[in-house]
Short mmCIF file of C-alpha atoms and ligand atoms in Angstrom, two decimals:
data_model
loop_
_atom_site.label_atom_id
_atom_site.label_comp_id
_atom_site.label_asym_id
_atom_site.label_seq_id
_atom_site.Cartn_x
_atom_site.Cartn_y
_atom_site.Cartn_z
CA MET A 22 -21.65 -5.50 8.92
CA LYS A 23 -25.13 -4.28 7.68
CA ILE A 24 -25.69 -5.05 4.01
CA GLY A 25 -27.90 -3.19 1.53
CA ILE A 26 -29.23 -4.86 -1.64
CA ILE A 27 -30.55 -2.96 -4.62
CA GLY A 28 -33.13 -4.90 -6.54
CA SER A 29 -35.38 -7.62 -5.03
CA GLY A 30 -35.63 -9.68 -8.30
CA ALA A 31 -34.20 -13.33 -8.79
CA MET A 32 -30.68 -12.30 -8.04
CA GLY A 33 -31.09 -9.57 -5.32
CA ASN A 34 -33.48 -11.59 -3.23
CA GLY A 35 -31.11 -14.49 -3.66
CA ILE A 36 -27.97 -12.69 -2.59
CA ALA A 37 -30.03 -11.16 0.46
CA GLN A 38 -30.87 -14.71 1.35
CA VAL A 39 -27.06 -15.66 1.33
CA ALA A 40 -26.06 -12.53 3.45
CA THR A 41 -28.82 -13.13 6.04
CA THR A 42 -28.19 -16.79 6.45
CA ALA A 43 -24.62 -15.63 6.97
CA GLY A 44 -25.85 -13.71 10.00
CA HIS A 45 -25.89 -10.01 8.59
CA ASN A 46 -28.75 -7.72 8.86
CA VAL A 47 -29.98 -6.90 5.37
CA VAL A 48 -31.88 -3.94 4.00
CA VAL A 49 -33.29 -4.67 0.53
CA TYR A 50 -34.53 -1.76 -1.65
CA ASP A 51 -36.59 -2.07 -4.87
CA ASN A 52 -38.48 0.60 -6.60
CA ASN A 53 -41.40 -1.51 -7.60
CA ALA A 54 -43.60 -2.34 -4.51
CA GLN A 55 -45.23 -5.31 -5.90
CA ALA A 56 -41.52 -6.68 -6.51
CA LEU A 57 -40.71 -6.15 -3.08
CA GLU A 58 -43.82 -7.91 -1.87
CA ARG A 59 -43.16 -10.99 -4.10
CA ALA A 60 -39.50 -11.10 -2.75
CA LYS A 61 -40.67 -11.09 0.90
CA ALA A 62 -43.17 -13.86 -0.04
CA VAL A 63 -40.52 -15.88 -1.69
CA THR A 64 -37.93 -15.37 1.01
CA GLU A 65 -40.29 -16.58 3.82
CA LYS A 66 -41.53 -19.83 1.79
CA ASN A 67 -37.73 -20.73 1.14
CA LEU A 68 -36.69 -20.22 4.61
CA ASN A 69 -39.49 -22.16 5.92
CA LYS A 70 -38.41 -24.92 3.43
CA LEU A 71 -34.88 -24.79 4.87
CA GLN A 72 -36.24 -25.17 8.30
CA ASP A 73 -38.31 -27.90 7.73
CA LYS A 74 -35.21 -29.60 5.97
CA GLY A 75 -33.11 -28.98 9.11
CA LYS A 76 -30.78 -26.82 7.12
CA ILE A 77 -31.39 -23.61 9.39
CA ALA A 78 -32.56 -23.63 12.93
CA ASP A 79 -35.02 -20.59 12.96
CA ALA A 80 -36.57 -19.33 9.97
CA ALA A 81 -38.44 -16.69 11.91
CA ALA A 82 -35.00 -15.24 13.40
CA VAL A 83 -33.43 -15.05 9.81
CA LEU A 84 -36.58 -13.34 8.73
CA ALA A 85 -36.18 -10.76 11.36
CA GLN A 86 -32.81 -9.78 9.84
CA TYR A 87 -34.70 -8.58 6.92
CA ASN A 88 -35.80 -4.88 6.27
CA TYR A 89 -37.80 -4.31 2.83
CA VAL A 90 -37.70 -0.48 1.98
CA GLY A 91 -39.04 1.36 -0.88
CA THR A 92 -36.76 4.40 -0.82
CA LEU A 93 -32.77 4.37 -1.52
CA THR A 94 -32.14 6.70 1.48
CA GLU A 95 -32.64 3.66 3.97
CA LEU A 96 -29.52 2.23 2.75
CA LYS A 97 -27.64 4.93 4.17
CA ASP A 98 -26.04 3.05 7.23
CA CYS A 99 -24.93 -0.04 5.10
CA GLN A 100 -21.29 -0.88 4.89
CA LEU A 101 -21.67 -2.89 1.68
CA VAL A 102 -24.34 -2.43 -0.77
CA ILE A 103 -24.77 -4.95 -3.83
CA GLU A 104 -26.69 -3.63 -6.61
CA ALA A 105 -28.89 -6.21 -8.64
CA ILE A 106 -31.39 -4.21 -10.79
CA VAL A 107 -32.18 -4.25 -14.61
CA GLU A 108 -29.19 -4.56 -16.72
CA ASN A 109 -28.95 -0.87 -18.05
CA ILE A 110 -25.80 1.09 -17.65
CA ASP A 111 -27.46 4.17 -17.59
CA ILE A 112 -29.97 3.26 -14.79
CA LYS A 113 -27.34 1.65 -12.88
CA LYS A 114 -25.07 4.73 -13.18
CA ALA A 115 -28.02 6.85 -11.83
CA VAL A 116 -28.72 4.63 -8.86
CA PHE A 117 -24.91 4.59 -7.96
CA LYS A 118 -24.82 8.38 -8.07
CA GLU A 119 -27.91 8.90 -5.82
CA LEU A 120 -26.70 5.93 -3.54
CA GLU A 121 -23.16 7.64 -3.05
CA SER A 122 -24.94 10.75 -1.68
CA TYR A 123 -26.31 8.87 1.18
CA VAL A 124 -23.78 6.42 2.10
CA SER A 125 -20.76 6.86 4.47
CA GLU A 126 -17.25 7.42 2.62
CA GLN A 127 -16.13 4.11 3.62
CA CYS A 128 -19.36 2.22 2.14
CA ILE A 129 -18.35 -0.49 -0.48
CA ILE A 130 -20.30 -0.29 -3.30
CA ALA A 131 -20.83 -3.31 -5.76
CA SER A 132 -22.75 -4.52 -8.71
CA ASN A 133 -23.99 -8.14 -9.54
CA THR A 134 -23.81 -7.13 -13.61
CA SER A 135 -23.14 -10.15 -15.72
CA SER A 136 -22.34 -8.21 -18.93
CA LEU A 137 -21.47 -4.45 -18.11
CA SER A 138 -17.92 -3.12 -17.53
CA ILE A 139 -17.20 -2.70 -13.89
CA THR A 140 -14.85 -0.05 -14.83
CA SER A 141 -17.52 1.98 -16.61
CA LEU A 142 -19.83 1.58 -13.67
CA ALA A 143 -17.09 2.77 -11.31
CA ALA A 144 -16.73 5.92 -13.40
CA ALA A 145 -20.16 7.02 -12.03
CA LEU A 146 -18.93 7.53 -8.75
CA GLN A 147 -17.13 10.40 -6.88
CA LYS A 148 -15.02 7.72 -5.03
CA PRO A 149 -14.61 4.94 -7.71
CA GLU A 150 -11.87 2.82 -5.39
CA ARG A 151 -14.75 1.79 -3.32
CA PHE A 152 -16.46 -0.06 -6.32
CA ILE A 153 -16.03 -3.79 -7.31
CA GLY A 154 -18.13 -6.32 -9.10
CA ILE A 155 -19.59 -9.28 -7.21
CA HIS A 156 -21.05 -11.75 -9.55
CA PHE A 157 -23.39 -14.32 -7.88
CA PHE A 158 -24.93 -17.32 -10.14
CA ASN A 159 -28.57 -18.07 -10.31
CA PRO A 160 -29.94 -19.32 -7.81
CA ALA A 161 -27.50 -17.47 -5.74
CA PRO A 162 -28.38 -19.55 -2.44
CA LEU A 163 -27.56 -22.72 -4.39
CA MET A 164 -24.67 -21.74 -6.68
CA ALA A 165 -21.34 -21.79 -4.81
CA LEU A 166 -19.38 -19.46 -7.41
CA VAL A 167 -18.84 -15.79 -6.82
CA GLU A 168 -16.57 -13.85 -9.50
CA VAL A 169 -15.05 -10.90 -7.60
CA ILE A 170 -14.13 -8.67 -10.27
CA PRO A 171 -12.16 -5.25 -9.50
CA ALA A 172 -12.54 -2.17 -11.65
CA ILE A 173 -9.03 -0.57 -12.81
CA GLN A 174 -10.10 2.01 -10.36
CA THR A 175 -10.83 -0.42 -7.48
CA ARG A 176 -8.52 0.28 -4.38
CA GLU A 177 -5.81 -2.22 -3.56
CA GLY A 178 -6.96 -4.72 -1.24
CA LEU A 179 -10.79 -4.51 -1.58
CA ALA A 180 -10.74 -7.91 -3.88
CA ASP A 181 -9.12 -9.61 -1.17
CA GLU A 182 -11.52 -8.31 1.69
CA ILE A 183 -14.60 -9.37 -0.79
CA LYS A 184 -13.06 -12.72 -1.23
CA SER A 185 -12.70 -13.28 2.61
CA LEU A 186 -16.36 -12.14 3.04
CA MET A 187 -17.54 -14.60 0.54
CA GLN A 188 -15.66 -17.40 1.96
CA ALA A 189 -17.39 -16.36 4.98
CA TRP A 190 -20.83 -16.44 3.33
CA LYS A 191 -19.89 -20.00 2.62
CA LYS A 192 -19.02 -19.43 -1.27
CA VAL A 193 -16.27 -20.10 -3.54
CA PRO A 194 -15.00 -16.68 -4.74
CA VAL A 195 -12.58 -16.50 -7.81
CA LEU A 196 -10.79 -13.32 -9.04
CA ALA A 197 -11.41 -12.13 -12.52
CA LYS A 198 -10.26 -9.54 -14.66
CA ASP A 199 -12.79 -6.66 -15.89
CA THR A 200 -13.16 -7.95 -19.31
CA PRO A 201 -16.38 -9.06 -21.33
CA GLY A 202 -18.17 -12.06 -19.53
CA PHE A 203 -15.58 -12.19 -16.78
CA ILE A 204 -14.75 -16.03 -16.56
CA VAL A 205 -17.82 -18.12 -16.79
CA ASN A 206 -19.79 -16.32 -19.26
CA ARG A 207 -16.72 -16.01 -21.63
CA VAL A 208 -15.09 -19.45 -21.25
CA ALA A 209 -18.56 -21.06 -21.67
CA ARG A 210 -19.55 -19.71 -24.91
CA PRO A 211 -18.46 -22.41 -27.20
CA PHE A 212 -20.53 -25.00 -25.28
CA TYR A 213 -23.54 -23.33 -26.77
CA GLY A 214 -22.07 -21.71 -29.93
CA GLU A 215 -20.09 -24.64 -31.25
CA ALA A 216 -22.92 -27.23 -30.67
CA ILE A 217 -25.36 -24.89 -32.45
CA LYS A 218 -22.74 -24.54 -35.54
CA ILE A 219 -22.44 -28.39 -35.78
CA MET A 220 -26.25 -28.73 -36.15
CA GLU A 221 -26.38 -25.88 -38.53
CA GLU A 222 -23.69 -27.56 -40.63
CA GLY A 223 -25.90 -30.50 -40.43
CA LEU A 224 -23.54 -32.89 -38.87
CA ALA A 225 -25.61 -33.97 -36.38
CA THR A 226 -29.05 -33.32 -34.85
CA LYS A 227 -29.53 -31.33 -31.52
CA GLU A 228 -30.63 -34.83 -30.11
CA ASP A 229 -27.13 -36.34 -31.11
CA ILE A 230 -25.39 -33.43 -29.83
CA ASP A 231 -27.12 -33.44 -26.31
CA TYR A 232 -27.02 -37.26 -26.15
CA ALA A 233 -23.03 -37.10 -26.76
CA LEU A 234 -22.35 -34.66 -24.28
CA THR A 235 -24.31 -36.04 -21.50
CA LYS A 236 -23.48 -39.64 -22.14
CA ILE A 237 -20.00 -39.40 -22.91
CA GLY A 238 -18.91 -35.85 -22.31
CA GLY A 239 -20.32 -36.23 -18.72
CA PHE A 240 -22.20 -32.94 -18.77
CA LYS A 241 -25.26 -32.67 -16.54
CA MET A 242 -27.19 -31.01 -19.35
CA GLY A 243 -26.74 -30.80 -23.30
CA PRO A 244 -26.17 -27.49 -24.96
CA PHE A 245 -29.71 -27.37 -26.48
CA THR A 246 -31.63 -28.53 -23.38
CA LEU A 247 -29.38 -26.18 -21.22
CA THR A 248 -30.10 -23.31 -23.66
CA ASP A 249 -33.90 -24.04 -23.65
CA TYR A 250 -33.49 -24.11 -19.67
CA ILE A 251 -31.50 -20.78 -19.34
CA GLY A 252 -33.98 -19.16 -21.92
CA HIS A 253 -33.12 -17.89 -25.43
CA ASP A 254 -33.88 -14.21 -24.23
CA VAL A 255 -30.85 -14.48 -21.81
CA ASN A 256 -28.57 -16.89 -23.50
CA TYR A 257 -28.59 -15.38 -26.85
CA VAL A 258 -28.37 -11.81 -25.45
CA VAL A 259 -25.18 -12.78 -23.38
CA THR A 260 -23.62 -14.37 -26.67
CA GLU A 261 -24.46 -11.41 -28.78
CA THR A 262 -23.16 -8.83 -26.05
CA VAL A 263 -19.82 -10.79 -25.62
CA PHE A 264 -19.48 -10.83 -29.32
CA ARG A 265 -19.89 -7.19 -29.68
CA SER A 266 -17.85 -6.50 -26.59
CA PHE A 267 -15.11 -8.58 -28.08
CA PHE A 268 -15.01 -6.36 -31.22
CA TYR A 269 -16.66 -8.94 -33.04
CA ASP A 270 -14.22 -11.70 -32.62
CA PRO A 271 -15.44 -14.81 -34.76
CA ARG A 272 -14.89 -17.15 -31.70
CA TYR A 273 -18.05 -15.55 -30.23
CA ARG A 274 -20.22 -15.04 -33.36
CA PRO A 275 -23.67 -15.96 -32.53
CA SER A 276 -25.99 -18.31 -34.45
CA PHE A 277 -29.20 -17.51 -36.54
CA ALA A 278 -30.69 -20.77 -35.27
CA GLN A 279 -31.00 -19.25 -31.84
CA LYS A 280 -31.62 -15.79 -32.90
CA ARG A 281 -34.58 -17.11 -34.91
CA LEU A 282 -35.85 -18.80 -31.79
CA LEU A 283 -35.75 -15.48 -29.87
CA GLU A 284 -37.56 -13.87 -32.83
CA ALA A 285 -40.35 -16.59 -32.80
CA GLY A 286 -40.86 -15.99 -28.92
CA TRP A 287 -39.66 -19.58 -28.49
CA LEU A 288 -37.50 -18.75 -25.40
CA GLY A 289 -37.36 -22.42 -24.20
CA ARG A 290 -38.92 -24.10 -21.23
CA LYS A 291 -40.69 -21.07 -19.85
CA SER A 292 -42.55 -20.46 -23.21
CA GLY A 293 -43.13 -24.22 -23.88
CA ARG A 294 -40.99 -24.31 -26.72
CA GLY A 295 -37.42 -23.47 -27.77
CA PHE A 296 -35.12 -25.99 -29.62
CA TYR A 297 -37.37 -28.79 -27.95
CA ASP A 298 -41.24 -28.67 -27.91
CA TYR A 299 -42.23 -29.32 -24.17
CA SER A 300 -45.83 -29.86 -24.97
CA GLN A 301 -45.14 -33.37 -25.31
CA GLY A 302 -43.16 -33.71 -22.01
CA GLU A 303 -39.29 -33.91 -21.70
CA PRO A 304 -37.21 -34.30 -25.09
CA GLN A 305 -36.13 -37.89 -25.63
CA LEU A 306 -32.42 -38.06 -26.22
CA GLN A 307 -31.37 -40.70 -28.53
CA SER A 308 -28.67 -41.11 -31.14
CA GLN A 309 -28.07 -43.31 -34.01
CA LEU A 310 -24.44 -41.86 -34.25
CA SER A 311 -21.60 -44.35 -33.62
CA GLU A 312 -19.47 -44.11 -30.53
CA ALA A 313 -16.58 -42.52 -32.76
CA GLU A 314 -18.99 -40.00 -34.12
CA GLN A 315 -20.42 -39.11 -30.92
CA LYS A 316 -16.68 -38.55 -29.45
CA GLN A 317 -15.91 -36.31 -32.32
CA ILE A 318 -18.75 -34.15 -31.50
CA VAL A 319 -17.86 -34.04 -27.78
CA GLU A 320 -13.99 -33.41 -28.65
CA ARG A 321 -14.81 -30.53 -31.04
CA ILE A 322 -16.69 -28.76 -28.40
CA LEU A 323 -14.42 -29.58 -25.51
CA PHE A 324 -11.35 -28.39 -27.59
CA MET A 325 -13.03 -25.06 -28.30
CA LEU A 326 -13.82 -24.64 -24.41
CA ILE A 327 -10.27 -25.68 -23.41
CA ASN A 328 -8.81 -23.26 -26.13
CA GLU A 329 -11.11 -20.37 -24.55
CA ALA A 330 -9.78 -21.28 -21.05
CA ALA A 331 -6.20 -21.34 -22.31
CA GLU A 332 -6.71 -17.84 -23.81
CA ALA A 333 -8.29 -16.60 -20.61
CA LEU A 334 -5.14 -17.63 -18.83
CA TYR A 335 -2.89 -16.27 -21.34
CA LEU A 336 -4.51 -12.99 -21.08
CA ASN A 337 -4.24 -12.95 -17.27
CA ILE A 338 -8.11 -12.97 -16.79
CA ALA A 339 -7.86 -15.46 -14.08
CA SER A 340 -5.30 -18.01 -12.45
CA ALA A 341 -5.41 -21.64 -13.81
CA GLU A 342 -6.92 -22.60 -10.31
CA ASP A 343 -9.69 -20.07 -10.46
CA LEU A 344 -10.26 -20.84 -14.34
CA ASP A 345 -11.17 -24.54 -13.16
CA LEU A 346 -13.01 -23.62 -10.18
CA ALA A 347 -15.03 -21.16 -12.00
CA MET A 348 -16.42 -23.79 -14.62
CA THR A 349 -16.77 -26.60 -12.10
CA LYS A 350 -18.57 -24.52 -9.53
CA GLY A 351 -20.30 -21.88 -11.74
CA VAL A 352 -21.81 -24.19 -14.43
CA ASN A 353 -21.24 -27.78 -12.98
CA TYR A 354 -18.76 -28.95 -15.33
CA PRO A 355 -17.66 -32.35 -14.93
CA LYS A 356 -13.91 -31.30 -14.57
CA GLY A 357 -12.19 -28.21 -15.02
CA LEU A 358 -11.11 -27.42 -18.39
CA LEU A 359 -7.15 -26.99 -18.00
CA ALA A 360 -7.34 -30.19 -15.80
CA TRP A 361 -9.20 -31.83 -18.77
CA CYS A 362 -6.67 -30.39 -21.11
CA ASP A 363 -3.77 -32.11 -18.96
CA GLU A 364 -5.50 -35.37 -19.05
CA LEU A 365 -6.08 -35.39 -22.75
CA GLY A 366 -2.56 -34.02 -23.38
CA ALA A 367 -2.22 -30.41 -24.69
CA ASP A 368 -0.64 -31.77 -27.93
CA TYR A 369 -3.71 -33.58 -28.74
CA VAL A 370 -6.06 -30.67 -27.85
CA LEU A 371 -3.84 -28.52 -30.00
CA ALA A 372 -3.77 -31.16 -32.98
CA GLY A 373 -7.65 -30.89 -32.71
CA MET A 374 -7.76 -26.96 -32.82
CA ASP A 375 -5.49 -27.12 -35.87
CA THR A 376 -7.48 -29.58 -37.77
CA LEU A 377 -10.84 -27.39 -37.12
CA TYR A 378 -8.56 -24.40 -38.39
CA HIS A 379 -7.55 -26.33 -41.38
CA THR A 380 -10.87 -27.40 -42.43
CA TYR A 381 -12.75 -24.04 -42.14
CA HIS A 382 -9.87 -21.43 -42.36
CA ASP A 383 -11.96 -19.34 -40.05
CA ASP A 384 -10.28 -17.38 -37.31
CA ARG A 385 -12.75 -18.89 -34.71
CA TYR A 386 -10.57 -21.81 -34.79
CA ARG A 387 -7.27 -20.16 -34.24
CA ALA A 388 -5.41 -22.04 -31.28
CA SER A 389 -4.47 -19.75 -28.27
CA ALA A 390 -0.90 -18.98 -28.17
CA LEU A 391 -0.84 -20.49 -24.83
CA LEU A 392 -2.29 -23.82 -26.01
CA ARG A 393 0.23 -23.99 -28.96
CA LYS A 394 3.02 -23.34 -26.49
CA PHE A 395 1.94 -25.84 -24.00
CA GLY A 396 0.93 -28.35 -26.80
CA THR A 397 4.38 -27.98 -28.58
CA GLU A 398 6.55 -28.40 -25.31
CA LYS A 399 3.94 -30.95 -24.02
CA LYS A 400 3.54 -29.04 -20.82
CA ARG A 401 0.89 -29.44 -18.14
CA PHE A 402 -1.16 -26.56 -16.60
CA PHE A 403 -1.23 -28.52 -13.21
CA ALA A 404 1.61 -30.58 -11.74
CA LYS A 405 0.71 -34.29 -11.65
N1 LIG B 30 -30.87 -13.79 -13.72
C1 LIG B 30 -29.50 -14.32 -13.56
O1 LIG B 30 -29.22 -15.47 -14.09
C2 LIG B 30 -28.54 -13.54 -13.39
C3 LIG B 30 -27.21 -14.01 -13.05
C4 LIG B 30 -26.05 -13.08 -12.51
C5 LIG B 30 -26.32 -11.85 -12.55
N2 LIG B 30 -27.24 -11.32 -13.04
C6 LIG B 30 -27.54 -9.70 -13.07
O2 LIG B 30 -28.26 -9.42 -11.91
C7 LIG B 30 -28.97 -8.11 -12.17
C8 LIG B 30 -30.45 -8.66 -12.04
O3 LIG B 30 -31.05 -9.50 -12.54
P1 LIG B 30 -32.41 -10.27 -12.27
O4 LIG B 30 -32.25 -11.55 -12.94
O5 LIG B 30 -32.34 -10.39 -10.62
O6 LIG B 30 -33.31 -9.53 -12.77
P2 LIG B 30 -34.93 -9.12 -12.22
O7 LIG B 30 -35.56 -8.69 -13.35
O8 LIG B 30 -35.44 -10.58 -11.65
O9 LIG B 30 -34.91 -8.29 -10.85
C9 LIG B 30 -34.63 -7.01 -11.10
C10 LIG B 30 -35.12 -6.02 -10.28
O10 LIG B 30 -34.79 -4.69 -10.07
C11 LIG B 30 -35.69 -3.91 -9.63
N3 LIG B 30 -35.28 -2.30 -10.37
C12 LIG B 30 -35.40 -2.07 -11.68
N4 LIG B 30 -34.86 -0.93 -11.84
C13 LIG B 30 -34.70 -0.58 -10.45
C14 LIG B 30 -34.33 0.89 -9.74
N5 LIG B 30 -33.95 1.70 -10.93
N6 LIG B 30 -34.23 1.02 -8.59
C15 LIG B 30 -34.25 -0.22 -7.82
N7 LIG B 30 -34.80 -1.16 -8.32
C16 LIG B 30 -35.01 -1.39 -9.49
C17 LIG B 30 -37.03 -4.41 -10.17
O11 LIG B 30 -38.05 -3.83 -9.90
C18 LIG B 30 -36.77 -5.86 -10.15
O12 LIG B 30 -37.38 -6.34 -8.86
C19 LIG B 30 -28.51 -7.83 -13.55
O13 LIG B 30 -27.57 -7.09 -13.61
C20 LIG B 30 -28.21 -9.11 -14.22
O14 LIG B 30 -27.30 -8.88 -15.24
C21 LIG B 30 -28.57 -12.11 -13.52
#
C-alpha cells in the first residue's frame, strides 16, 4: 500500500517515518519547499541514529522508500492519504477537495487533526464515506497510541481496517467517537485545569502540586512542568477549544493564570519561561506540605480525571479498555483511570466528587451519572 502524507511538519514527518519503517512507500507533500528540505534532513538524521542503535537494519533502504514532493497531484496513486497540515478547517477542507479530484475512488483519506470535527472535514468530500480521523501523538515514531475516529459518514468497516493497519505499524489503536478532544485531549483536561485552579485558589504552590503528583501520584511530570513542556500556546488553545466545543461546560473552563502566560509570550520551556523560569536551570520541586495535604491535592485532580473518564464511558466515547489504554499509552499515566477507580473504590471517588460539589456549588464538580451508579452500587469497571 502506497501512503501519502500531506504536511511535512512535526506530525506529518513523524507519521511518514512510522509508515516507511513499517515497509510502505510514502509520498510526502508540503506546500513549503523549506519545510520539505527540513523534513528530509530530520528524517535522514533520525534514521541514521536508529541504524546506529541497531533499531533498523538499513537507513538508506528506508530513505529510498520516501518521495518528497511539492505538488498535490503526485499523491494520485496513493491508497491512503493522511493529512497533517495547519489546524485550520477551511484550509484543510480546500486541500481535501483538491486531493479528491486526483486520487482513485477507493483511496482512503484521513486527518490527523487534534481538535476539528472529523464529520465536518468529511463533509468537504464528494465521497465522505472514505474519510476518517487517525490521530497520532507527538512524537509519532515514539508514542504508541493512535486514536481512530470515524465520522458519522464513514463507511462501516473502515475503522476496523485502519485499526488493523495501525497494529501492523506497531501502534496501539483505540476507537473514539467524533466528539471534542476525542479521548486523550478531553479526559486529560483536569490534569492541567484542576491543578491550575488549586494554585489560583492559593491552596498550594505550583511546586507543591508538581511535587505531589510526581512523588505521590506517580505521574512522570507534574501539570506545571508538563504544560511548560507542551507549550502554553498549544495547551491553552486546546483547553479553550474543548471548552467552546462543549458549549461552555464549566468542567473544561480555562484559567486566567495560563491565559496570562500566553499573553506575556511566556510559552514554557521553548521561550525560556512559562510557569517556571528556565534561565536558572530546571525547576526545583520541593514541598513543605504534609503527606496528608499532598494526598489531598493528588486525589482532587485524580477524582476529576476519573470522573471525566467515567463520563466518556457513559457517553460511549470509547470502551473502558480503550479509555484506559489511551491514557496509559497516549500520555503515559501510571495507571488507567478506570482501573485506578476500581482500586480506590467507585464509592470513595464519588464521595470525593460530592464533597467538591458541596464545597463549590459549581457544575464543574458534578459527578458523572455513571460514577454515581457505580459508586452507589459499589461496582467495578473491570472484573477482578
Ligand atoms: N504537534 C502536536 O503535538 C500534534 C499532535 C497530534 C496532532 N496534531 C495535528 O497535526 C497537524 C499538524 O501539526 P504539526 O504540529 O505537525 O504542525 P507543523 O506546523 O509542524 O506542520 C504543518 C506543516 O503543514 C504545512 N502546510 C501548511 N499548510 C499547507 C497546505 N495548505 N498544503 C500543504 N502543506 C501545508 C506547513 O508548511 C508545515 O510544514 C495539525 O492538524 C495538528 O492539530 C499535532
